[in-house]
């Protein structure tokens, strides 16, 4: 009897607290994508909130909830890791293996959720009689139409109009050629060039004038074949790869599209790296510089060019692909499916991120 009475007393003293819906939403907005994916199964109301496209937009726009990570792909597509580059490189908890066994040609993939969509082959590429070389790719978002776009330029060795530029619209689920823009092959090497999205525009490194010009620093005119573009913080930058006894060189454009604003930021020595190679990727929130070692590892320097960390993620040789992506719940507009989220474009040998 005493035990039963004690249970009744505890039940009377128990207080049920129901939080207002708006407060719950504000709390959920500040959580990372992976936590929200798990919390969908808490209850029907939370599933409804987290699946709402307006919630996804608000979550993406709230800087506190946005998480940038590195996608690190080994020489084979099955060797994929997602890495928190703001954490120490030797922190095993900051790295997670991902599954990429669905890859077939060009596709859109969200590393945070695993959702992916295949992109159909373009009419130009499907011409079996054409000898094509795709030398430019790009991926971006058009806020005026709420549409994600994949851009590619290809070179037809047998055509009078050698170069064709086309884009894939996820809203229309179709390719469309951009008329009147015929470029000469712009690569400074044999590799496919991937576009860099910044300020609503896709940027490529090129020899000559193209869609619109952003001139490079005057003092790097002879180093086009060993340089590339990157973003440090909110600034466009260009860097020359470091190798052997030559340090990596990094310039930052302080004022967008103003050539005179190019500022030499730092020289990065490579003599302490086993591979004697460095290629810039991004910077951390604290201003440290992160790059590849030309093989299967990442390197981190401070803003003064002093080596902080180096870590290899697999044994053996063979360069790995690396890209920055932002975790999000944003949905593709092509068919209204709430589960179709996007952050990355991947195509055999190419990887690009969405801002």
Coordinates of C-alpha atoms in Angstrom, one line a residue:
X1 CA 0.0 0.0 0.0
X2 CA 2.8 2.4 0.9
X3 CA 4.5 1.8 -2.4
X4 CA 1.3 2.3 -4.4
X5 CA 0.6 5.5 -2.5
X6 CA 4.2 6.7 -3.2
X7 CA 3.7 6.2 -6.9
X8 CA 0.5 8.2 -6.9
X9 CA 2.2 11.0 -5.1
X10 CA 5.0 11.1 -7.7
X11 CA 2.5 11.1 -10.5
X12 CA 0.7 14.1 -8.9
X13 CA 4.0 16.0 -8.6
X14 CA 5.0 15.3 -12.2
X15 CA 4.7 18.4 -14.3
X16 CA 4.0 18.2 -18.1
X17 CA 5.8 20.9 -20.1
X18 CA 4.6 21.6 -23.6
X19 CA 6.9 24.0 -25.4
X20 CA 5.3 26.4 -27.9
X21 CA 5.7 25.3 -31.6
X22 CA 7.6 28.5 -32.5
X23 CA 10.1 27.9 -29.8
X24 CA 10.6 24.3 -30.9
X25 CA 11.2 25.5 -34.5
X26 CA 13.8 28.0 -33.3
X27 CA 15.6 25.3 -31.4
X28 CA 15.6 22.9 -34.4
X29 CA 16.9 25.6 -36.7
X30 CA 20.1 25.7 -34.8
X31 CA 20.9 22.0 -35.1
X32 CA 23.1 20.4 -37.7
X33 CA 21.7 18.5 -40.6
X34 CA 22.7 15.1 -39.3
X35 CA 20.9 15.7 -36.0
X36 CA 17.7 16.9 -37.8
X37 CA 17.7 13.8 -40.0
X38 CA 17.6 11.6 -36.8
X39 CA 15.0 13.9 -35.1
X40 CA 12.5 13.4 -38.0
X41 CA 11.6 10.1 -36.3
X42 CA 10.9 11.7 -32.8
X43 CA 7.2 12.5 -33.6
X44 CA 4.9 13.4 -36.5
X45 CA 5.0 17.1 -35.7
X46 CA 8.8 17.2 -35.8
X47 CA 8.8 15.3 -39.0
X48 CA 6.4 17.8 -40.5
X49 CA 8.5 20.8 -39.4
X50 CA 11.8 19.4 -40.5
X51 CA 10.4 18.3 -43.9
X52 CA 8.9 21.8 -44.6
X53 CA 10.8 23.5 -47.5
X54 CA 10.5 26.9 -45.7
X55 CA 12.2 25.4 -42.7
X56 CA 15.0 24.1 -45.0
X57 CA 15.6 27.6 -46.4
X58 CA 15.6 29.2 -42.9
X59 CA 18.0 26.6 -41.7
X60 CA 20.4 27.2 -44.6
X61 CA 20.3 31.0 -44.1
X62 CA 21.0 30.7 -40.4
X63 CA 24.8 30.8 -40.2
X64 CA 25.0 29.1 -36.8
X65 CA 23.4 25.9 -38.3
X66 CA 25.5 25.8 -41.5
X67 CA 28.4 23.2 -41.3
X68 CA 31.1 23.2 -44.0
X69 CA 33.0 20.0 -44.5
X70 CA 35.5 18.5 -46.9
X71 CA 34.6 15.6 -49.1
X72 CA 37.7 13.4 -49.6
X73 CA 37.7 10.8 -52.4
X74 CA 40.5 8.3 -52.9
X75 CA 41.5 7.0 -56.4
X76 CA 38.5 4.7 -56.4
X77 CA 34.9 6.0 -55.8
X78 CA 34.4 3.7 -52.9
X79 CA 37.0 5.5 -50.8
X80 CA 35.0 8.5 -49.6
X81 CA 35.3 10.4 -46.4
X82 CA 33.5 13.5 -45.0
X83 CA 35.9 15.6 -42.9
X84 CA 35.4 18.4 -40.5
X85 CA 38.3 20.6 -41.6
X86 CA 37.8 23.0 -38.7
X87 CA 38.7 20.2 -36.2
X88 CA 42.3 18.9 -35.8
X89 CA 43.1 16.6 -38.8
X90 CA 44.2 13.8 -36.4
X91 CA 40.8 13.8 -34.6
X92 CA 39.3 10.5 -35.8
X93 CA 35.8 11.6 -34.7
X94 CA 35.9 14.5 -37.2
X95 CA 36.1 12.1 -40.1
X96 CA 33.4 9.7 -41.3
X97 CA 33.3 7.1 -44.2
X98 CA 30.5 7.6 -46.8
X99 CA 28.9 5.4 -49.4
X100 CA 29.3 6.3 -53.1
X101 CA 28.5 3.0 -54.8
X102 CA 25.7 4.5 -56.8
X103 CA 27.9 6.5 -59.1
X104 CA 27.0 6.4 -62.8
X105 CA 28.4 9.3 -64.9
X106 CA 27.0 12.7 -63.8
X107 CA 24.8 12.9 -60.7
X108 CA 23.8 15.3 -57.9
X109 CA 24.5 14.0 -54.4
X110 CA 23.9 15.2 -50.8
X111 CA 26.7 13.7 -48.6
X112 CA 24.8 14.6 -45.5
X113 CA 21.7 12.5 -46.3
X114 CA 22.9 10.1 -49.0
X115 CA 20.1 11.3 -51.4
X116 CA 21.2 11.5 -55.0
X117 CA 19.8 12.1 -58.5
X118 CA 21.2 11.0 -61.8
X119 CA 21.5 13.7 -64.5
X120 CA 20.5 12.6 -68.0
X121 CA 23.0 12.7 -70.8
X122 CA 23.0 15.9 -72.8
X123 CA 21.9 15.8 -76.5
X124 CA 25.3 17.0 -77.6
X125 CA 27.1 14.3 -75.6
X126 CA 24.7 11.6 -76.8
X127 CA 25.7 12.2 -80.5
X128 CA 27.6 9.0 -81.1
X129 CA 29.3 10.5 -84.2
X130 CA 30.8 13.4 -82.3
X131 CA 34.3 13.3 -80.8
X132 CA 33.8 15.4 -77.7
X133 CA 36.1 16.5 -74.9
X134 CA 34.4 18.1 -71.9
X135 CA 36.8 20.7 -70.5
X136 CA 34.7 22.8 -68.2
X137 CA 32.1 22.0 -65.6
X138 CA 30.2 24.2 -63.1
X139 CA 27.4 23.9 -60.6
X140 CA 25.3 26.8 -59.1
X141 CA 22.0 28.1 -58.0
X142 CA 19.8 30.7 -59.7
X143 CA 17.7 32.5 -57.0
X144 CA 15.6 34.3 -59.7
X145 CA 14.1 30.9 -60.8
X146 CA 14.8 28.8 -57.7
X147 CA 16.8 26.4 -59.9
X148 CA 20.0 24.5 -59.6
X149 CA 22.1 24.4 -62.8
X150 CA 25.0 22.2 -64.1
X151 CA 27.0 24.0 -66.8
X152 CA 29.4 22.2 -69.1
X153 CA 31.5 23.2 -72.1
X154 CA 32.6 20.6 -74.6
X155 CA 35.0 20.7 -77.6
X156 CA 33.9 18.9 -80.8
X157 CA 37.0 18.1 -82.9
X158 CA 34.9 17.5 -86.0
X159 CA 32.6 20.6 -85.9
X160 CA 33.0 24.0 -87.4
X161 CA 31.5 25.4 -84.2
X162 CA 34.1 23.6 -82.1
X163 CA 33.0 24.6 -78.6
X164 CA 29.5 24.3 -77.2
X165 CA 28.2 25.6 -73.8
X166 CA 25.1 24.0 -72.3
X167 CA 23.4 23.8 -69.0
X168 CA 21.2 21.3 -67.2
X169 CA 18.1 22.8 -65.3
X170 CA 16.9 20.7 -62.4
X171 CA 13.6 22.5 -62.5
X172 CA 13.0 21.6 -66.2
X173 CA 14.9 18.3 -65.8
X174 CA 16.5 19.0 -69.2
X175 CA 19.6 20.3 -71.0
X176 CA 19.7 23.5 -73.0
X177 CA 22.4 24.9 -75.2
X178 CA 23.5 28.5 -74.7
X179 CA 23.6 30.1 -78.1
X180 CA 26.1 32.7 -79.2
X181 CA 28.8 31.7 -76.7
X182 CA 31.5 29.7 -78.5
X183 CA 34.7 29.5 -76.6
X184 CA 38.1 28.2 -77.6
X185 CA 39.4 25.5 -75.4
X186 CA 40.5 27.4 -72.2
X187 CA 42.3 24.8 -70.2
X188 CA 45.9 25.4 -69.2
X189 CA 46.3 21.6 -68.8
X190 CA 44.7 18.4 -69.9
X191 CA 42.5 18.1 -66.8
X192 CA 38.9 19.1 -66.7
X193 CA 38.4 22.5 -65.1
X194 CA 35.7 22.8 -62.4
X195 CA 33.9 26.1 -61.8
X196 CA 34.1 27.9 -58.5
X197 CA 30.8 29.4 -57.3
X198 CA 31.1 32.8 -55.6
X199 CA 28.8 35.9 -55.5
X200 CA 26.2 34.1 -57.6
X201 CA 28.7 33.5 -60.5
X202 CA 30.7 30.5 -61.6
X203 CA 34.4 31.2 -62.1
X204 CA 37.0 29.4 -64.3
X205 CA 40.7 30.0 -64.7
X206 CA 41.3 30.8 -68.4
X207 CA 43.9 32.0 -70.8
X208 CA 41.7 34.5 -72.6
X209 CA 38.5 36.5 -72.3
X210 CA 35.3 34.6 -71.8
X211 CA 31.9 35.3 -70.4
X212 CA 33.2 38.3 -68.3
X213 CA 36.7 39.1 -67.1
X214 CA 38.4 39.1 -63.8
X215 CA 42.1 39.9 -64.4
X216 CA 44.7 38.0 -62.4
X217 CA 47.6 39.6 -60.5
X218 CA 50.3 41.1 -62.8
X219 CA 53.1 39.3 -61.1
X220 CA 51.9 35.7 -61.9
X221 CA 51.6 36.0 -65.7
X222 CA 53.9 33.1 -66.4
X223 CA 52.4 30.6 -63.9
X224 CA 48.9 29.8 -65.4
X225 CA 49.7 26.1 -65.9
X226 CA 50.4 25.5 -62.2
X227 CA 47.7 27.6 -60.6
X228 CA 44.0 27.4 -59.7
X229 CA 41.2 29.3 -58.0
X230 CA 39.8 28.9 -54.5
X231 CA 37.8 30.8 -51.9
X232 CA 39.2 31.9 -48.6
X233 CA 36.5 33.2 -46.3
X234 CA 34.4 35.4 -48.6
X235 CA 37.2 36.3 -51.0
X236 CA 38.2 34.9 -54.4
X237 CA 41.8 33.9 -54.4
X238 CA 44.3 32.4 -56.9
X239 CA 47.2 30.2 -55.9
X240 CA 50.3 28.7 -57.4
X241 CA 50.9 25.1 -56.4
X242 CA 53.9 24.4 -54.1
X243 CA 56.3 21.7 -55.2
X244 CA 59.9 20.6 -54.5
X245 CA 61.8 23.7 -53.4
X246 CA 59.1 26.2 -54.6
X247 CA 56.6 27.4 -52.1
X248 CA 52.9 27.7 -52.8
X249 CA 51.9 31.4 -53.4
X250 CA 48.4 32.7 -52.5
X251 CA 46.8 36.0 -53.7
X252 CA 43.4 37.2 -52.3
X253 CA 41.1 39.6 -54.2
X254 CA 40.0 42.1 -51.5
X255 CA 37.5 43.9 -53.7
X256 CA 35.5 41.6 -56.1
X257 CA 36.4 42.2 -59.8
X258 CA 38.9 44.9 -59.0
X259 CA 42.3 43.8 -60.3
X260 CA 44.2 46.4 -58.2
X261 CA 42.8 44.8 -55.0
X262 CA 44.8 41.5 -55.5
X263 CA 46.9 41.1 -52.4
X264 CA 49.7 38.6 -51.9
X265 CA 48.6 36.8 -48.7
X266 CA 51.3 34.3 -47.9
X267 CA 53.9 31.9 -49.3
X268 CA 53.5 28.3 -48.1
X269 CA 56.7 26.3 -47.9
X270 CA 56.4 22.5 -48.7
X271 CA 59.8 21.2 -47.5
X272 CA 58.3 19.7 -44.3
X273 CA 55.6 17.8 -46.3
X274 CA 56.7 14.2 -47.3
X275 CA 55.3 14.7 -50.8
X276 CA 56.9 18.2 -51.2
X277 CA 53.6 19.4 -52.7
X278 CA 50.7 21.7 -51.7
X279 CA 47.5 22.7 -53.4
X280 CA 45.1 25.1 -51.7
X281 CA 41.5 24.0 -50.8
X282 CA 40.0 26.4 -48.3
X283 CA 40.5 28.2 -44.9
X284 CA 39.1 27.3 -41.5
X285 CA 36.9 29.6 -39.4
X286 CA 40.1 30.6 -37.4
X287 CA 42.0 31.5 -40.6
X288 CA 44.2 28.5 -41.0
X289 CA 44.9 27.3 -44.5
X290 CA 43.9 23.8 -45.7
X291 CA 45.2 22.0 -48.8
X292 CA 46.1 18.7 -50.4
X293 CA 49.5 17.1 -50.4
X294 CA 49.2 15.8 -54.0
X295 CA 48.6 12.2 -52.9
X296 CA 46.2 11.0 -50.2
X297 CA 46.6 13.5 -47.4
X298 CA 45.6 16.9 -46.1
X299 CA 47.8 19.7 -44.8
X300 CA 47.0 22.6 -42.5
X301 CA 49.0 25.8 -42.1
X302 CA 48.4 28.9 -40.0
X303 CA 47.9 32.3 -41.6
X304 CA 51.7 32.9 -41.5
X305 CA 52.6 29.9 -43.5
X306 CA 53.8 27.7 -40.6
X307 CA 52.9 24.0 -40.9
X308 CA 50.4 22.8 -38.2
X309 CA 49.3 19.4 -39.3
X310 CA 49.7 16.7 -42.0
X311 CA 47.6 13.6 -42.3
X312 CA 47.4 10.8 -44.8
X313 CA 44.0 9.1 -45.2
X314 CA 45.0 6.0 -47.0
X315 CA 48.1 4.1 -48.0
X316 CA 49.5 4.0 -51.5
X317 CA 49.8 6.6 -54.2
X318 CA 47.4 8.3 -56.5
X319 CA 45.9 11.7 -56.2
X320 CA 42.6 12.2 -54.4
X321 CA 39.7 14.5 -55.2
X322 CA 38.7 17.0 -52.5
X323 CA 35.9 19.6 -52.4
X324 CA 34.2 21.8 -49.8
X325 CA 30.5 21.3 -49.3
X326 CA 27.8 22.9 -47.0
X327 CA 25.4 20.5 -45.3
X328 CA 21.8 21.5 -46.0
X329 CA 18.2 20.3 -46.1
X330 CA 17.4 22.2 -49.3
X331 CA 15.2 20.4 -51.8
X332 CA 15.6 20.2 -55.6
X333 CA 12.8 22.0 -57.5
X334 CA 12.6 19.5 -60.4
X335 CA 9.7 17.3 -59.1
X336 CA 8.8 18.7 -55.6
X337 CA 10.1 15.6 -53.7
X338 CA 10.9 16.7 -50.2
X339 CA 13.6 14.1 -49.8
X340 CA 15.8 15.3 -52.7
X341 CA 18.5 17.4 -51.2
X342 CA 21.6 18.7 -52.9
X343 CA 25.1 19.8 -52.1
X344 CA 27.5 18.2 -54.5
X345 CA 27.9 17.4 -58.2
X346 CA 30.1 14.4 -59.1
X347 CA 31.1 13.0 -62.4
X348 CA 33.7 10.3 -62.6
X349 CA 36.7 12.7 -62.3
X350 CA 35.0 15.9 -61.1
X351 CA 33.6 17.3 -57.9
X352 CA 32.2 20.7 -57.1
X353 CA 30.5 22.3 -54.2
X354 CA 27.5 24.4 -53.6
X355 CA 27.7 27.6 -51.5

